[in-house]
């Protein structure tokens, strides 16, 4: 582990395993090149996150990219999350273009330049798959959060990630049907993504709870700056645990509580969230409701 400016840089055990396999099969140069590409990819994310003032706790390097552990996860604007997500693949685009130009100019060996450019393109394209925690999965989640309630966004991004993770595993063993050999690297990575998203499935209630905890602070900022409210209309019999599931990440809401076809009262979202969080501490609500 390496620490820089309070940020821990770690190699995920999966990355260490694939690096060892590369060394054992006589592919040391390829392993070192992969490490450099992944590191620069993740530094793209890091630079953009630091530009927005995010608090980064840890950078974990994986064979296909990496994961930033940040304090603000799920609580920052979708625009910032999208720009941080796309910054990694853009690094690979720049590296591939630089390698191609250097090979064309004769500054480096042409075959090495082609291989380096291909490796960058592969990592960039793989990262754009709609699977969490890949960049494509984060971009899909950002896009969905602008159109549907955030709780539904979390559920559907998890389901899409599980589906494509399973498809990745299936693709890795597909050659067996034609008498070929499976793609072991893809099988390992796909299995990791399946396990990661299965764990994420169980953690959705806690991810949503963190969103609600930070929501009040962002709501106060929106009110202070002036904002248009999007109404949520519910029956007086609808519990707060169901109403908070209707909150949009990028909207401020006023909740209109209806009784016999008339507005009984108007509840600001901050008051709604506070009431729901108090019910959790009092033991009157169950997080399993958010599964």
CSV table of C-alpha atoms in Angstrom, one decimal:
chain,number,residue,atom,x,y,z
A,1,UNK,CA,0.0,0.0,0.0
A,2,UNK,CA,1.2,3.5,-0.9
A,3,UNK,CA,-0.1,6.7,0.7
A,4,UNK,CA,-0.1,10.1,-1.1
A,5,UNK,CA,-1.7,13.3,0.3
A,6,UNK,CA,-3.7,11.1,2.7
A,7,UNK,CA,-5.0,8.8,-0.1
A,8,UNK,CA,-4.2,5.1,0.1
A,9,UNK,CA,-3.3,3.3,-3.2
A,10,UNK,CA,-3.9,-0.5,-3.0
A,11,UNK,CA,-3.7,-3.4,-5.4
A,12,UNK,CA,-6.9,-5.5,-5.3
A,13,UNK,CA,-6.0,-9.2,-4.7
A,14,UNK,CA,-7.6,-10.1,-8.1
A,15,UNK,CA,-5.1,-7.7,-9.8
A,16,UNK,CA,-2.2,-9.3,-7.8
A,17,UNK,CA,-3.4,-12.8,-8.9
A,18,UNK,CA,-3.5,-11.9,-12.6
A,19,UNK,CA,-0.1,-10.2,-12.4
A,20,UNK,CA,1.4,-13.3,-10.9
A,21,UNK,CA,-0.2,-15.5,-13.6
A,22,UNK,CA,1.3,-13.2,-16.2
A,23,UNK,CA,4.8,-13.5,-14.6
A,24,UNK,CA,4.4,-17.3,-14.4
A,25,UNK,CA,3.5,-17.5,-18.1
A,26,UNK,CA,6.5,-15.3,-19.1
A,27,UNK,CA,4.4,-12.2,-19.8
A,28,UNK,CA,6.2,-9.8,-17.4
A,29,UNK,CA,6.4,-7.0,-19.9
A,30,UNK,CA,2.6,-7.3,-20.6
A,31,UNK,CA,2.0,-7.3,-16.8
A,32,UNK,CA,4.0,-4.1,-16.2
A,33,UNK,CA,2.3,-2.4,-19.2
A,34,UNK,CA,-1.1,-3.4,-17.8
A,35,UNK,CA,-0.2,-2.0,-14.4
A,36,UNK,CA,0.9,1.3,-16.0
A,37,UNK,CA,-2.3,1.6,-18.1
A,38,UNK,CA,-4.6,0.8,-15.2
A,39,UNK,CA,-2.7,3.3,-12.9
A,40,UNK,CA,-3.0,6.1,-15.5
A,41,UNK,CA,-6.7,5.3,-16.1
A,42,UNK,CA,-7.4,5.6,-12.4
A,43,UNK,CA,-5.3,8.8,-12.1
A,44,UNK,CA,-7.7,10.3,-14.6
A,45,UNK,CA,-10.6,9.6,-12.2
A,46,UNK,CA,-8.6,10.9,-9.3
A,47,UNK,CA,-7.7,14.2,-10.9
A,48,UNK,CA,-11.3,14.9,-11.9
A,49,UNK,CA,-12.6,14.0,-8.4
A,50,UNK,CA,-10.0,16.2,-6.8
A,51,UNK,CA,-11.0,19.0,-9.1
A,52,UNK,CA,-14.5,18.8,-7.8
A,53,UNK,CA,-13.2,18.8,-4.2
A,54,UNK,CA,-14.2,15.2,-3.4
A,55,UNK,CA,-12.7,13.6,-0.3
A,56,UNK,CA,-10.9,10.5,-1.5
A,57,UNK,CA,-10.1,7.8,1.1
A,58,UNK,CA,-8.6,5.1,-1.1
A,59,UNK,CA,-7.8,4.1,-4.7
A,60,UNK,CA,-8.0,0.4,-5.3
A,61,UNK,CA,-6.5,-0.9,-8.6
A,62,UNK,CA,-8.2,-3.7,-10.4
A,63,UNK,CA,-7.2,-5.5,-13.6
A,64,UNK,CA,-9.6,-3.5,-15.7
A,65,UNK,CA,-9.4,-0.1,-13.9
A,66,UNK,CA,-10.0,0.8,-10.3
A,67,UNK,CA,-12.4,2.0,-7.7
A,68,UNK,CA,-12.3,5.3,-5.9
A,69,UNK,CA,-13.5,5.1,-2.3
A,70,UNK,CA,-14.9,8.6,-1.6
A,71,UNK,CA,-16.8,10.2,1.2
A,72,UNK,CA,-19.3,11.7,-1.2
A,73,UNK,CA,-20.4,8.5,-2.9
A,74,UNK,CA,-24.0,8.8,-4.1
A,75,UNK,CA,-24.4,12.3,-2.7
A,76,UNK,CA,-22.9,14.5,-5.3
A,77,UNK,CA,-24.6,15.8,-8.5
A,78,UNK,CA,-25.0,13.4,-11.3
A,79,UNK,CA,-23.0,15.7,-13.6
A,80,UNK,CA,-19.9,15.4,-11.4
A,81,UNK,CA,-20.3,11.7,-11.1
A,82,UNK,CA,-20.5,11.3,-14.9
A,83,UNK,CA,-17.4,13.5,-15.5
A,84,UNK,CA,-15.4,11.6,-12.9
A,85,UNK,CA,-16.5,8.3,-14.5
A,86,UNK,CA,-15.6,9.3,-18.1
A,87,UNK,CA,-12.3,10.7,-17.1
A,88,UNK,CA,-10.7,7.2,-16.8
A,89,UNK,CA,-11.6,6.0,-20.3
A,90,UNK,CA,-10.5,9.4,-21.7
A,91,UNK,CA,-7.1,8.7,-20.3
A,92,UNK,CA,-7.0,5.5,-22.3
A,93,UNK,CA,-8.0,7.3,-25.5
A,94,UNK,CA,-5.2,9.8,-25.1
A,95,UNK,CA,-2.7,7.1,-24.4
A,96,UNK,CA,-3.8,5.0,-27.4
A,97,UNK,CA,-3.6,8.1,-29.6
A,98,UNK,CA,-0.1,9.0,-28.3
A,99,UNK,CA,1.1,5.4,-28.9
A,100,UNK,CA,-0.3,5.4,-32.4
A,101,UNK,CA,1.3,8.8,-33.2
A,102,UNK,CA,4.7,7.7,-31.7
A,103,UNK,CA,4.7,4.5,-33.7
A,104,UNK,CA,3.7,6.4,-36.9
A,105,UNK,CA,6.6,8.9,-36.3
A,106,UNK,CA,9.0,6.0,-35.7
A,107,UNK,CA,9.8,7.1,-32.2
A,108,UNK,CA,9.0,3.6,-30.8
A,109,UNK,CA,8.7,0.1,-32.3
A,110,UNK,CA,5.6,-0.1,-34.4
A,111,UNK,CA,4.4,-3.5,-33.0
A,112,UNK,CA,4.8,-2.2,-29.4
A,113,UNK,CA,2.8,0.9,-30.3
A,114,UNK,CA,0.0,-1.2,-31.8
A,115,UNK,CA,-0.1,-3.5,-28.8
A,116,UNK,CA,-0.1,-0.6,-26.4
A,117,UNK,CA,-2.9,1.2,-28.3
A,118,UNK,CA,-4.9,-2.0,-28.5
A,119,UNK,CA,-4.6,-2.6,-24.7
A,120,UNK,CA,-5.8,0.9,-24.0
A,121,UNK,CA,-8.7,0.5,-26.3
A,122,UNK,CA,-9.6,-2.8,-24.7
A,123,UNK,CA,-9.6,-1.4,-21.2
A,124,UNK,CA,-11.5,1.7,-22.2
A,125,UNK,CA,-14.2,-0.3,-24.0
A,126,UNK,CA,-14.5,-2.9,-21.2
A,127,UNK,CA,-14.9,-0.2,-18.7
A,128,UNK,CA,-17.8,1.3,-20.6
A,129,UNK,CA,-19.9,-1.9,-20.2
A,130,UNK,CA,-23.0,-1.1,-18.1
A,131,UNK,CA,-21.8,-3.0,-15.1
A,132,UNK,CA,-21.0,-1.5,-11.6
A,133,UNK,CA,-18.4,-0.6,-10.5
A,134,UNK,CA,-17.2,-0.1,-14.1
A,135,UNK,CA,-17.4,3.4,-15.5
A,136,UNK,CA,-20.2,2.4,-17.9
A,137,UNK,CA,-22.3,1.2,-14.9
A,138,UNK,CA,-21.7,4.5,-13.2
A,139,UNK,CA,-22.7,6.4,-16.3
A,140,UNK,CA,-25.9,4.4,-16.7
A,141,UNK,CA,-26.7,5.0,-13.0
A,142,UNK,CA,-26.2,8.8,-13.5
A,143,UNK,CA,-28.4,8.8,-16.5
A,144,UNK,CA,-31.2,6.9,-14.7
A,145,UNK,CA,-31.0,9.1,-11.7
A,146,UNK,CA,-32.0,12.1,-13.9
A,147,UNK,CA,-35.2,10.3,-15.0
A,148,UNK,CA,-36.5,8.0,-12.2
A,149,UNK,CA,-36.5,8.1,-8.4
A,150,UNK,CA,-33.1,7.4,-6.8
A,151,UNK,CA,-34.2,4.2,-5.0
A,152,UNK,CA,-35.5,2.7,-8.3
A,153,UNK,CA,-32.2,3.8,-9.9
A,154,UNK,CA,-30.2,1.8,-7.4
A,155,UNK,CA,-32.3,-1.3,-7.9
A,156,UNK,CA,-32.3,-1.2,-11.7
A,157,UNK,CA,-28.6,-0.3,-12.0
A,158,UNK,CA,-27.9,-3.3,-9.8
A,159,UNK,CA,-30.1,-5.6,-11.8
A,160,UNK,CA,-28.6,-4.5,-15.1
A,161,UNK,CA,-25.1,-5.0,-13.6
A,162,UNK,CA,-25.9,-8.5,-12.5
A,163,UNK,CA,-27.3,-9.3,-16.0
A,164,UNK,CA,-24.3,-8.1,-17.9
A,165,UNK,CA,-21.9,-9.7,-15.3
A,166,UNK,CA,-23.5,-13.0,-15.9
A,167,UNK,CA,-23.3,-12.4,-19.7
A,168,UNK,CA,-19.6,-11.7,-19.3
A,169,UNK,CA,-19.1,-15.1,-17.5
A,170,UNK,CA,-21.2,-16.8,-20.2
A,171,UNK,CA,-19.1,-15.2,-22.9
A,172,UNK,CA,-15.9,-16.4,-21.3
A,173,UNK,CA,-16.9,-20.1,-21.4
A,174,UNK,CA,-18.8,-19.9,-24.7
A,175,UNK,CA,-15.7,-21.3,-26.7
A,176,UNK,CA,-16.2,-24.6,-24.8
A,177,UNK,CA,-19.3,-25.2,-26.9
A,178,UNK,CA,-17.1,-25.3,-30.0
A,179,UNK,CA,-14.4,-27.4,-28.5
A,180,UNK,CA,-12.2,-24.4,-27.6
A,181,UNK,CA,-10.7,-23.1,-24.4
A,182,UNK,CA,-12.4,-20.7,-22.1
A,183,UNK,CA,-11.0,-17.1,-21.7
A,184,UNK,CA,-9.7,-17.5,-18.1
A,185,UNK,CA,-8.9,-13.9,-17.5
A,186,UNK,CA,-12.4,-12.9,-18.6
A,187,UNK,CA,-13.9,-15.6,-16.5
A,188,UNK,CA,-12.1,-14.4,-13.4
A,189,UNK,CA,-13.1,-10.8,-14.0
A,190,UNK,CA,-16.7,-11.7,-14.8
A,191,UNK,CA,-17.0,-13.9,-11.7
A,192,UNK,CA,-15.6,-11.0,-9.6
A,193,UNK,CA,-18.2,-8.6,-11.1
A,194,UNK,CA,-21.0,-11.1,-10.4
A,195,UNK,CA,-19.9,-11.5,-6.8
A,196,UNK,CA,-19.4,-7.7,-6.4
A,197,UNK,CA,-22.9,-6.9,-7.7
A,198,UNK,CA,-24.5,-9.7,-5.6
A,199,UNK,CA,-23.0,-8.1,-2.6
A,200,UNK,CA,-24.1,-4.7,-3.8
A,201,UNK,CA,-27.7,-6.1,-4.1
A,202,UNK,CA,-27.7,-6.7,-0.3
A,203,UNK,CA,-26.2,-3.3,0.4
A,204,UNK,CA,-28.8,-1.2,-1.6
A,205,UNK,CA,-30.8,-0.3,1.6
A,206,UNK,CA,-27.7,1.1,3.2
A,207,UNK,CA,-26.6,3.0,0.1
A,208,UNK,CA,-30.1,4.5,-0.1
A,209,UNK,CA,-30.0,5.3,3.6
A,210,UNK,CA,-26.6,7.2,3.1
A,211,UNK,CA,-28.3,9.1,0.3
A,212,UNK,CA,-31.1,10.2,2.7
A,213,UNK,CA,-28.7,11.1,5.5
A,214,UNK,CA,-26.8,13.5,3.2
A,215,UNK,CA,-29.9,14.7,1.4
A,216,UNK,CA,-31.0,17.2,4.1
A,217,UNK,CA,-27.7,19.1,3.8
A,218,UNK,CA,-28.0,19.3,0.0
A,219,UNK,CA,-31.6,20.4,0.3
A,220,UNK,CA,-30.7,23.3,2.5
A,221,UNK,CA,-28.2,24.4,-0.1
A,222,UNK,CA,-30.8,24.2,-2.8
A,223,UNK,CA,-33.3,26.3,-0.8
A,224,UNK,CA,-30.7,28.9,0.1
A,225,UNK,CA,-29.8,29.3,-3.6
A,226,UNK,CA,-33.4,29.3,-4.7
A,227,UNK,CA,-34.9,26.3,-6.5
A,228,UNK,CA,-38.0,25.0,-8.2
A,229,UNK,CA,-39.8,22.3,-6.3
A,230,UNK,CA,-41.2,19.1,-7.9
A,231,UNK,CA,-44.4,18.0,-6.2
A,232,UNK,CA,-45.0,14.5,-4.9
A,233,UNK,CA,-48.7,13.8,-4.3
A,234,UNK,CA,-49.5,11.0,-1.9
A,235,UNK,CA,-52.4,9.7,0.2
A,236,UNK,CA,-52.4,10.5,3.9
A,237,UNK,CA,-52.2,6.7,4.5
A,238,UNK,CA,-48.9,6.3,2.6
A,239,UNK,CA,-46.1,5.7,5.1
A,240,UNK,CA,-42.9,7.8,5.0
A,241,UNK,CA,-40.8,4.7,4.2
A,242,UNK,CA,-42.8,4.5,0.9
A,243,UNK,CA,-42.7,8.2,0.1
A,244,UNK,CA,-38.9,8.6,0.5
A,245,UNK,CA,-38.6,6.0,-2.3
A,246,UNK,CA,-40.1,8.6,-4.7
A,247,UNK,CA,-37.4,11.2,-4.2
A,248,UNK,CA,-35.4,12.1,-7.3
A,249,UNK,CA,-31.7,12.7,-6.8
A,250,UNK,CA,-31.5,15.9,-8.8
A,251,UNK,CA,-34.8,17.5,-7.7
A,252,UNK,CA,-36.1,19.2,-4.6
A,253,UNK,CA,-39.5,18.0,-3.6
A,254,UNK,CA,-42.6,19.2,-1.7
A,255,UNK,CA,-44.9,16.4,-0.6
A,256,UNK,CA,-48.6,17.2,-1.0
A,257,UNK,CA,-50.5,14.9,1.4
A,258,UNK,CA,-54.1,14.4,0.2
A,259,UNK,CA,-57.2,13.6,2.2
A,260,UNK,CA,-60.5,13.0,0.6
A,261,UNK,CA,-59.4,14.6,-2.7
A,262,UNK,CA,-58.1,17.8,-1.0
A,263,UNK,CA,-54.6,18.9,0.1
A,264,UNK,CA,-54.4,18.2,3.8
A,265,UNK,CA,-50.9,19.5,4.3
A,266,UNK,CA,-47.6,20.2,2.4
A,267,UNK,CA,-44.5,18.6,3.8
A,268,UNK,CA,-41.0,19.7,2.8
A,269,UNK,CA,-38.7,16.8,1.8
A,270,UNK,CA,-36.3,17.6,4.7
A,271,UNK,CA,-39.1,17.2,7.2
A,272,UNK,CA,-40.2,13.9,5.6
A,273,UNK,CA,-36.6,12.5,5.7
A,274,UNK,CA,-36.1,13.6,9.3
A,275,UNK,CA,-39.3,11.9,10.3
A,276,UNK,CA,-38.3,8.7,8.5
A,277,UNK,CA,-34.8,8.6,10.0
A,278,UNK,CA,-36.3,9.2,13.5
A,279,UNK,CA,-38.6,6.2,12.9
A,280,UNK,CA,-35.5,4.1,12.1
A,281,UNK,CA,-33.8,5.1,15.4
A,282,UNK,CA,-37.0,4.3,17.3
A,283,UNK,CA,-37.3,0.9,15.6
A,284,UNK,CA,-40.5,1.7,13.8
A,285,UNK,CA,-39.2,1.1,10.3
A,286,UNK,CA,-37.4,-1.8,8.6
A,287,UNK,CA,-34.6,-1.3,6.1
A,288,UNK,CA,-35.6,-4.6,4.4
A,289,UNK,CA,-38.5,-2.5,2.9
A,290,UNK,CA,-35.9,-1.0,0.5
A,291,UNK,CA,-34.8,-4.3,-1.1
